mmCIF file of C-alpha atoms in Angstrom:
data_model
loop_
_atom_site.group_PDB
_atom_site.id
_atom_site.type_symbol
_atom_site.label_atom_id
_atom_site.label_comp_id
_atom_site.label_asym_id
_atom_site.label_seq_id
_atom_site.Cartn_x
_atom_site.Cartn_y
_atom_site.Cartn_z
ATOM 1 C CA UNK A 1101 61.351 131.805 100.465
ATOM 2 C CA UNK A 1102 62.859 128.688 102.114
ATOM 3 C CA UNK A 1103 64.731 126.271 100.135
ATOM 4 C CA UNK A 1104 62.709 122.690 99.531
ATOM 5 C CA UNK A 1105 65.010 120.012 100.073
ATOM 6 C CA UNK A 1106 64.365 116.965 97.785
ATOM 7 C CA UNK A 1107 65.343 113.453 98.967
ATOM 8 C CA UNK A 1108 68.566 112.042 98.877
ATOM 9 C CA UNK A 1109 68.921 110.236 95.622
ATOM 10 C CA UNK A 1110 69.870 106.603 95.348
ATOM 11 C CA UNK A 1111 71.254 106.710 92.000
ATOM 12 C CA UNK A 1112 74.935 107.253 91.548
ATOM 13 C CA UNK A 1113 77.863 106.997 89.321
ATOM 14 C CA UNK A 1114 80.352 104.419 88.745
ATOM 15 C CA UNK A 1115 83.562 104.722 87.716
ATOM 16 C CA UNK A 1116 86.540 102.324 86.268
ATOM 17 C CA UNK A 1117 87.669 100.515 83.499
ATOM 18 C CA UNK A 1118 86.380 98.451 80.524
ATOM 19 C CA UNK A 1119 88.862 95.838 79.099
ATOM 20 C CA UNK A 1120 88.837 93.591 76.202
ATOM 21 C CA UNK A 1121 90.921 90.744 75.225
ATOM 22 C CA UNK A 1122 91.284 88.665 72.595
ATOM 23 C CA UNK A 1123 92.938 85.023 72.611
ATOM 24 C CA UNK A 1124 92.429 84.122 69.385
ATOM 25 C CA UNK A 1125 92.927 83.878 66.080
ATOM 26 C CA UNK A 1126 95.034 87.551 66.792
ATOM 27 C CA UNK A 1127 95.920 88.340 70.064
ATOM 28 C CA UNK A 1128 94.671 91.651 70.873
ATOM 29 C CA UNK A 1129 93.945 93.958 74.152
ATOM 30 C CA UNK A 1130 93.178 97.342 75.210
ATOM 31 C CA UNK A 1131 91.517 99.161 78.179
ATOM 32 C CA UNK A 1132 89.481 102.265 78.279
ATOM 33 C CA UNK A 1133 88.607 104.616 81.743
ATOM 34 C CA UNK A 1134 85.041 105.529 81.691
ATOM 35 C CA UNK A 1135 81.904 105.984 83.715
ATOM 36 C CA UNK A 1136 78.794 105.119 83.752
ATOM 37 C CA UNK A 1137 75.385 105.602 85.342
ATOM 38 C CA UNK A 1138 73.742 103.961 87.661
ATOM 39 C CA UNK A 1139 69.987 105.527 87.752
ATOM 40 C CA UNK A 1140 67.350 103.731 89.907
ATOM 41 C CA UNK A 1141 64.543 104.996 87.221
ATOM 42 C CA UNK A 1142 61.998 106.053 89.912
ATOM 43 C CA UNK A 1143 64.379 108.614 91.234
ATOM 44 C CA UNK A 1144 64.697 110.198 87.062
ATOM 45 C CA UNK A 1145 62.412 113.125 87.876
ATOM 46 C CA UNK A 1146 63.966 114.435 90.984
ATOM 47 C CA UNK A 1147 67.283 113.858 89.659
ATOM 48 C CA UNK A 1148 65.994 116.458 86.883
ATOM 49 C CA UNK A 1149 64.965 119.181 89.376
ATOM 50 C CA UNK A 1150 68.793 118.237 91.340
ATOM 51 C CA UNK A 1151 70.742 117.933 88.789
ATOM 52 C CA UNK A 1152 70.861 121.375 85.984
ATOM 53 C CA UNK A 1153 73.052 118.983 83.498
ATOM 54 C CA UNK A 1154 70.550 116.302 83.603
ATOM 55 C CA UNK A 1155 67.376 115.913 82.208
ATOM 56 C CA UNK A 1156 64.903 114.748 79.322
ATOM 57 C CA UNK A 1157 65.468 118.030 77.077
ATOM 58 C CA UNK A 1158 67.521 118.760 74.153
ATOM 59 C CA UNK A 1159 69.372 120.894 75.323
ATOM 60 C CA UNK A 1160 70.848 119.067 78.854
ATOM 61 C CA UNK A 1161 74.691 118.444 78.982
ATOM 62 C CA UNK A 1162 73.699 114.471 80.122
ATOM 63 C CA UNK A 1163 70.235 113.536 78.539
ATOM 64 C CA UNK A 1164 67.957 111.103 79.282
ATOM 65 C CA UNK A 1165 66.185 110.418 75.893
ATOM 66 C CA UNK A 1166 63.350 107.367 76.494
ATOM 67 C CA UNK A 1167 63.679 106.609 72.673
ATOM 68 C CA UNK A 1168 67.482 105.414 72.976
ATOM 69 C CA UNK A 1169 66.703 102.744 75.176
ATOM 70 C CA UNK A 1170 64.669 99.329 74.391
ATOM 71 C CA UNK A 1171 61.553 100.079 72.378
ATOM 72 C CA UNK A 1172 58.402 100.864 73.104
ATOM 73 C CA UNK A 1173 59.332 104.673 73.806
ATOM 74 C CA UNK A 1174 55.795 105.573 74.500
ATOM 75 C CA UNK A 1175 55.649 103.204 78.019
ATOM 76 C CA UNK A 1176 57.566 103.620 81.107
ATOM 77 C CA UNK A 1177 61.313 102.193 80.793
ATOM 78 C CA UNK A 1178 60.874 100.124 83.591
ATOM 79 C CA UNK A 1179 57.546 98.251 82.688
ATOM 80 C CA UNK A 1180 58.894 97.226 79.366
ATOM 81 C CA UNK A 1181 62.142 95.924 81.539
ATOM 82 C CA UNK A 1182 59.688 93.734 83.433
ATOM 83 C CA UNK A 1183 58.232 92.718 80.377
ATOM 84 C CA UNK A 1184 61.040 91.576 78.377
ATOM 85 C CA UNK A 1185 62.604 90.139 81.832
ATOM 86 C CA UNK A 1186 59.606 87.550 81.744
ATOM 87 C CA UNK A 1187 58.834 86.626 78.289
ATOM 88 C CA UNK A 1188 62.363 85.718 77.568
ATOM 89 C CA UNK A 1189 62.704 83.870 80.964
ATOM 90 C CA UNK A 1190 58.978 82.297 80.557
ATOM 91 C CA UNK A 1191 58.384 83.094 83.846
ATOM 92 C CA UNK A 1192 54.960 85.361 85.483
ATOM 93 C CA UNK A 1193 55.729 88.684 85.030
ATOM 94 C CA UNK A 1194 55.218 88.605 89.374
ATOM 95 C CA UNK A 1195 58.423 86.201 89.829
ATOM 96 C CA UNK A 1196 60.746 89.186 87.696
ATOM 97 C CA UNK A 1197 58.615 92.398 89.161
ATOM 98 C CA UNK A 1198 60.718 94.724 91.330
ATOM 99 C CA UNK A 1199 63.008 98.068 91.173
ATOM 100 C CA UNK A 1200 64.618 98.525 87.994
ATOM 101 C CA UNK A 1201 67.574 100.164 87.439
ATOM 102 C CA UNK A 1202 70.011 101.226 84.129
ATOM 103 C CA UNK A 1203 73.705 100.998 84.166
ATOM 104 C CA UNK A 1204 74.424 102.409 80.905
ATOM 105 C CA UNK A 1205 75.133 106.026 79.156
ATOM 106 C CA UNK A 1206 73.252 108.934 78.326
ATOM 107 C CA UNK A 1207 73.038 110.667 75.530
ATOM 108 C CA UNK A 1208 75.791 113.692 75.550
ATOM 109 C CA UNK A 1209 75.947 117.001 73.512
ATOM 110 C CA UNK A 1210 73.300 115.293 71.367
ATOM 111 C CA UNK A 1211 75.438 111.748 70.934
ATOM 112 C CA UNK A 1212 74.302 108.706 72.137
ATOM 113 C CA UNK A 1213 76.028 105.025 71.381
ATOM 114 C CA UNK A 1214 75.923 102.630 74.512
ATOM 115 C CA UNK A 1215 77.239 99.089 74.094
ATOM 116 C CA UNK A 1216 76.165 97.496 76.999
ATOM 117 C CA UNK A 1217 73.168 98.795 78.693
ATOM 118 C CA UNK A 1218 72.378 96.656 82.173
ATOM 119 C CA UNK A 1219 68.789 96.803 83.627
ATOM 120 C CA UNK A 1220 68.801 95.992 86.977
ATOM 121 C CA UNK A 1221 66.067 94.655 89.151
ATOM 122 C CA UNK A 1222 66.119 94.472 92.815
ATOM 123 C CA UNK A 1223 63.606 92.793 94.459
ATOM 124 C CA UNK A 1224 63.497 92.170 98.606
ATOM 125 C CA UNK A 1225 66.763 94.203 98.757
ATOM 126 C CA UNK A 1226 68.316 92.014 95.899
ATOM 127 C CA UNK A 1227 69.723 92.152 92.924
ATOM 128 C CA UNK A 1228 67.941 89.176 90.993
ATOM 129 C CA UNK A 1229 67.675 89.860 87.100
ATOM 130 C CA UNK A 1230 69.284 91.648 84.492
ATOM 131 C CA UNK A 1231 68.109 92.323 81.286
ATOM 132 C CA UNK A 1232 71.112 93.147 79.263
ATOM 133 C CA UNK A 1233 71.215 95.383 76.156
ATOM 134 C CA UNK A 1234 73.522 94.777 73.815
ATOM 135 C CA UNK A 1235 74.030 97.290 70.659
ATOM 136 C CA UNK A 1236 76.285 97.518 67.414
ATOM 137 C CA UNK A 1237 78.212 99.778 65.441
ATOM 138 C CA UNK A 1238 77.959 101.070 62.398
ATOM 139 C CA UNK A 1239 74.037 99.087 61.980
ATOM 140 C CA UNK A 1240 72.508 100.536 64.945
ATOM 141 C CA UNK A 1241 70.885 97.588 65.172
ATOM 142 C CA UNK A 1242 69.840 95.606 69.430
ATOM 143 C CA UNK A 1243 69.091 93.231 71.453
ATOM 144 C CA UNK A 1244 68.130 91.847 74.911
ATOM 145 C CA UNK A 1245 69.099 89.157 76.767
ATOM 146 C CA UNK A 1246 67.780 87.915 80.179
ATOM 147 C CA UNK A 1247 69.929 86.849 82.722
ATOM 148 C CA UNK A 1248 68.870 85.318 86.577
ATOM 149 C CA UNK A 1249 71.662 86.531 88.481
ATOM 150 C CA UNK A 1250 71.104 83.638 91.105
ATOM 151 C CA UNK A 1251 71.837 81.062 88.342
ATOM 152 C CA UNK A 1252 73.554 82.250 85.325
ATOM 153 C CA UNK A 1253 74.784 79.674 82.370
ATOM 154 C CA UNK A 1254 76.423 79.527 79.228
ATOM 155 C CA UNK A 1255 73.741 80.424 76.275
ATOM 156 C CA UNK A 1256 74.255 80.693 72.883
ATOM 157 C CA UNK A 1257 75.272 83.953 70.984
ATOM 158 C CA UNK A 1258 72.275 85.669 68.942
ATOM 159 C CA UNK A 1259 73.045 88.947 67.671
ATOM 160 C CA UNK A 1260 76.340 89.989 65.365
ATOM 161 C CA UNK A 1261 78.517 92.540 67.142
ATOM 162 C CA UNK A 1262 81.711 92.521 65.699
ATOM 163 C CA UNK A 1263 82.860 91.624 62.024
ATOM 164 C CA UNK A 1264 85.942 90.080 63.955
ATOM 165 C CA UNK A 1265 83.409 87.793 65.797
ATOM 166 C CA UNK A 1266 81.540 85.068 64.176
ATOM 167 C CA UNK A 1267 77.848 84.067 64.998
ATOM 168 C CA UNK A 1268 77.990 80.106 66.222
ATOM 169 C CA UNK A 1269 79.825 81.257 69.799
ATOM 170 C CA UNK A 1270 78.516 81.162 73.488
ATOM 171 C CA UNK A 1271 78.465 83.694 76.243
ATOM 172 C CA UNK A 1272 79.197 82.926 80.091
ATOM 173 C CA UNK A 1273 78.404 86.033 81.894
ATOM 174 C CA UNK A 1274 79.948 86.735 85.565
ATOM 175 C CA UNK A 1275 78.641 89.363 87.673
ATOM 176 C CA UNK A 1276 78.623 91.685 90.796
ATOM 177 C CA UNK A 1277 75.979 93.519 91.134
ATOM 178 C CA UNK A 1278 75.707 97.439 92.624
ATOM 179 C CA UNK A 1279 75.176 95.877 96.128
ATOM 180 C CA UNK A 1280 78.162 97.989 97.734
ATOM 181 C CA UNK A 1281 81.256 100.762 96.313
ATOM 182 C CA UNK A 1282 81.910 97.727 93.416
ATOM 183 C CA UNK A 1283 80.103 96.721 90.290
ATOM 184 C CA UNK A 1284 81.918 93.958 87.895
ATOM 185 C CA UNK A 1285 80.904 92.230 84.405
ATOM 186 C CA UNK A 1286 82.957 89.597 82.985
ATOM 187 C CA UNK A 1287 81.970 88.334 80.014
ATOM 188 C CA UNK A 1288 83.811 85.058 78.134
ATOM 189 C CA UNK A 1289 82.989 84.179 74.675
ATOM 190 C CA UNK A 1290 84.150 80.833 73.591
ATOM 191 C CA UNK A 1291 83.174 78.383 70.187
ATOM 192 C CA UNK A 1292 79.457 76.986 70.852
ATOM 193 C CA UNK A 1293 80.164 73.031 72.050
ATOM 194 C CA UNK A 1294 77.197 71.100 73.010
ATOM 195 C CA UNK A 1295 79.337 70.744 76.438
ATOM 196 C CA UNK A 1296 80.037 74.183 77.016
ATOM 197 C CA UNK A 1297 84.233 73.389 77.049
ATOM 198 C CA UNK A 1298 84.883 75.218 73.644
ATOM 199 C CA UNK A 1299 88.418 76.786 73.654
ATOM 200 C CA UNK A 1300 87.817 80.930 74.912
ATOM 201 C CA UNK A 1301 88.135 83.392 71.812
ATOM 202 C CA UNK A 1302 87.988 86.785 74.056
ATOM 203 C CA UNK A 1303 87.044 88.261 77.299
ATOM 204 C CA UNK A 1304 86.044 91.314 77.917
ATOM 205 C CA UNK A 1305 85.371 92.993 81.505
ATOM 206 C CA UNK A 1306 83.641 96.292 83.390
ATOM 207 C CA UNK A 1307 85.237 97.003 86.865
ATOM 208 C CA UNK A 1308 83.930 100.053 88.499
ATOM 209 C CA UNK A 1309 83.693 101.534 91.799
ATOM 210 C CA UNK A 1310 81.039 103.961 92.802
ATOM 211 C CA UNK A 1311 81.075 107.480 93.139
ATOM 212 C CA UNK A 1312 78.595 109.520 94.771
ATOM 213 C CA UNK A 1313 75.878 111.647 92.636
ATOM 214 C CA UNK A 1314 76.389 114.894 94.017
ATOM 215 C CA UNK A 1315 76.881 118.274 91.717
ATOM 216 C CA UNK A 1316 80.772 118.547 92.388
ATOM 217 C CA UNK A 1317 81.325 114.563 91.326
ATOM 218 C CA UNK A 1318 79.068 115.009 88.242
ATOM 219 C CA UNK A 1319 80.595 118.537 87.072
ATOM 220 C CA UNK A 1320 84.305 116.477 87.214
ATOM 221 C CA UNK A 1321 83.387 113.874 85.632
ATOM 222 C CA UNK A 1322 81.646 115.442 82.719
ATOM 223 C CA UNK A 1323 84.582 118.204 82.775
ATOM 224 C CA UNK A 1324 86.805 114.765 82.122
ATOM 225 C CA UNK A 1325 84.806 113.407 79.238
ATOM 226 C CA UNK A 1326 82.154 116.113 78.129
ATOM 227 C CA UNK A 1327 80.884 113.412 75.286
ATOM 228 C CA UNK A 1328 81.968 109.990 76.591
ATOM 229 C CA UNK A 1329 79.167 108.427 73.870
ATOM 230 C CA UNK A 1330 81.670 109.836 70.990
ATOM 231 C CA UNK A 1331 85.035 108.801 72.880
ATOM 232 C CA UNK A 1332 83.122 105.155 73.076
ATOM 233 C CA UNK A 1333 82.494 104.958 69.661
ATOM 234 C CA UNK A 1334 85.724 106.426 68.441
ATOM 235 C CA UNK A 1335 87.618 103.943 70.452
ATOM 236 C CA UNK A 1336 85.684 101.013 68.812
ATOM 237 C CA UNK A 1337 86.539 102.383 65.163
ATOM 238 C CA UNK A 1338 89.997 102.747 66.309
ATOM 239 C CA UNK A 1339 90.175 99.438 68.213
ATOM 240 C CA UNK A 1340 88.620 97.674 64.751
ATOM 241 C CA UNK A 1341 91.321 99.140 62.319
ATOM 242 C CA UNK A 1342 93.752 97.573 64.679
ATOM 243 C CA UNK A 1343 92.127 94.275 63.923
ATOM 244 C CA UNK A 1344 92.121 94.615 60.095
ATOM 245 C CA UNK A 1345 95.642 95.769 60.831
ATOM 246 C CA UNK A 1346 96.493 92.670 62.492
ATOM 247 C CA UNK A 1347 94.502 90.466 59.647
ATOM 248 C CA UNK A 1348 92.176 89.153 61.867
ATOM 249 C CA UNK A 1349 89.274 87.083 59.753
ATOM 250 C CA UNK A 1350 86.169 88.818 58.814
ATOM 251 C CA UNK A 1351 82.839 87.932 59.199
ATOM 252 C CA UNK A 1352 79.906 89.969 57.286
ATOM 253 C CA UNK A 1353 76.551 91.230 58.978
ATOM 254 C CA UNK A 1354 74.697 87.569 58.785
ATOM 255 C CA UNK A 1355 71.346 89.824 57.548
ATOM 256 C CA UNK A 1356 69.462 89.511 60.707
ATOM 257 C CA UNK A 1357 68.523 92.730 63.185
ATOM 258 C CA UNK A 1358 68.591 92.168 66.489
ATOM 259 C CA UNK A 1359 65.493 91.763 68.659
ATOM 260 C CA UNK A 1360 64.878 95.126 69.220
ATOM 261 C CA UNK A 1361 65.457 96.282 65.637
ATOM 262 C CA UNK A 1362 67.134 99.615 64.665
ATOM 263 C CA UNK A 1363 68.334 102.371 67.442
ATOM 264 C CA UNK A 1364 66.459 105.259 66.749
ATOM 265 C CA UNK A 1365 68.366 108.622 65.585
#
């Protein structure tokens, strides 16, 4: 019986460094190597028949569960991208339609935590929007926000992360998008000022370089860090004890969920 040969896949992984530093009221820094996928979500089903440690089952190494990502589990991921993408812009949903893809984790060995998951959507061969979703530790709680990648601004902060991080601060988001081998995200949080010059409190930054999907890339990687979703989250615990360590102020959940409400288990 002759082999069928499925299409070469777009999707691919991308792999670097996430750093984090803090300016004030502690001074505070660390780094973490990880990767992360980037999965054009039109390709997901022959990356399943490609790929034996990927797929939508429980029982896949690297799992692609619909339920841990936005809400909505019962439509496509990449209609409810579109969606959110224009009623938080206020724009026709036409002007934000296009190729969507996630840079983000999967859910390994049955754990899933992703801080930062980036929806991507190319349109005319170009990165335009990102909807970016943002989640927190121990609540479980997330939320979007929408970002035009050919004019991005300072906006106001509107979820709790961190108890080290007060609500009342700004976000100025820089970023390359997967248009070659590099990907970079730098984010800079700084007091809310009505003119945007509020002193920055941290910065925190993804720079990754892409690696291509292929069986002998994916078994090293997930040789490296079989359950990168439990490294992630241990790191954060870790990373917050040195905080209280340090005496760094803290500020309690404010009460509100974010706009996507709890992550389900």
């Amino acid at each position: 019986m002759n082999r069928i040969e499925l299409p070469a896949n777009e999707s691919a992984l991308f792999q670097g460094i996430v750093r984090h530093r803090r300016f004030q009221p502690v001074g505070h820094q660390f780094r973490y190597s990880l990767f992360m996928w980037l999965l054009r979500l039109d390709e997901l089903p022959s990356l399943f028949e490609r790929y034996w440690q990927l797929g939508a089952s429980p029982w896949h190494w690297a799992r692609f569960r619909r339920e841990d990502y936005l809400d909505r589990p019962e439509r496509r991921l990449q209609d409810v991208v579109i969606d959110k993408l224009a009623s938080k812009l206020e724009v026709d949903r036409e002007e934000v339609v296009g190729e969507v893809w996630l840079l983000g984790q999967l859910r390994y060995l049955g754990c899933y935590f992703s801080p930062l998951n980036l929806y991507f959507v190319k349109r005319d061969g170009i990165f335009r929007h990102v909807l970016a979703e943002v989640s927190n530790t121990p609540w479980n709680e997330r939320h979007c926000y929408a970002l035009d990648l050919r004019s991005l601004h300072p906006h106001g902060k509107e979820f709790h992360v961190s108890p080290f991080n007060p609500m009342g601060q700004e976000y100025d988001w820089r970023i390359l998008p997967p248009e070659g081998n590099r990907l970079a995200v730098h984010l800079q949080v700084k007091r809310q000022a009505a003119d945007h010059a509020g002193a920055p409190i941290m910065d925190a930054g993804l720079h990754l370089r892409r690696v291509a999907l292929e069986q002998r890339s994916l078994n090293r990687m997930l040789m490296r860090k079989p359950s990168q979703t439990a490294a992630l989250l241990a790191a954060i615990y870790w990373q917050a004890l040195r905080l209280y360590i340090k005496r760094s102020p803290f500020y309690p959940h404010p009460g509100r969920s974010g706009d996507l409400g709890n992550q389900r288990s």
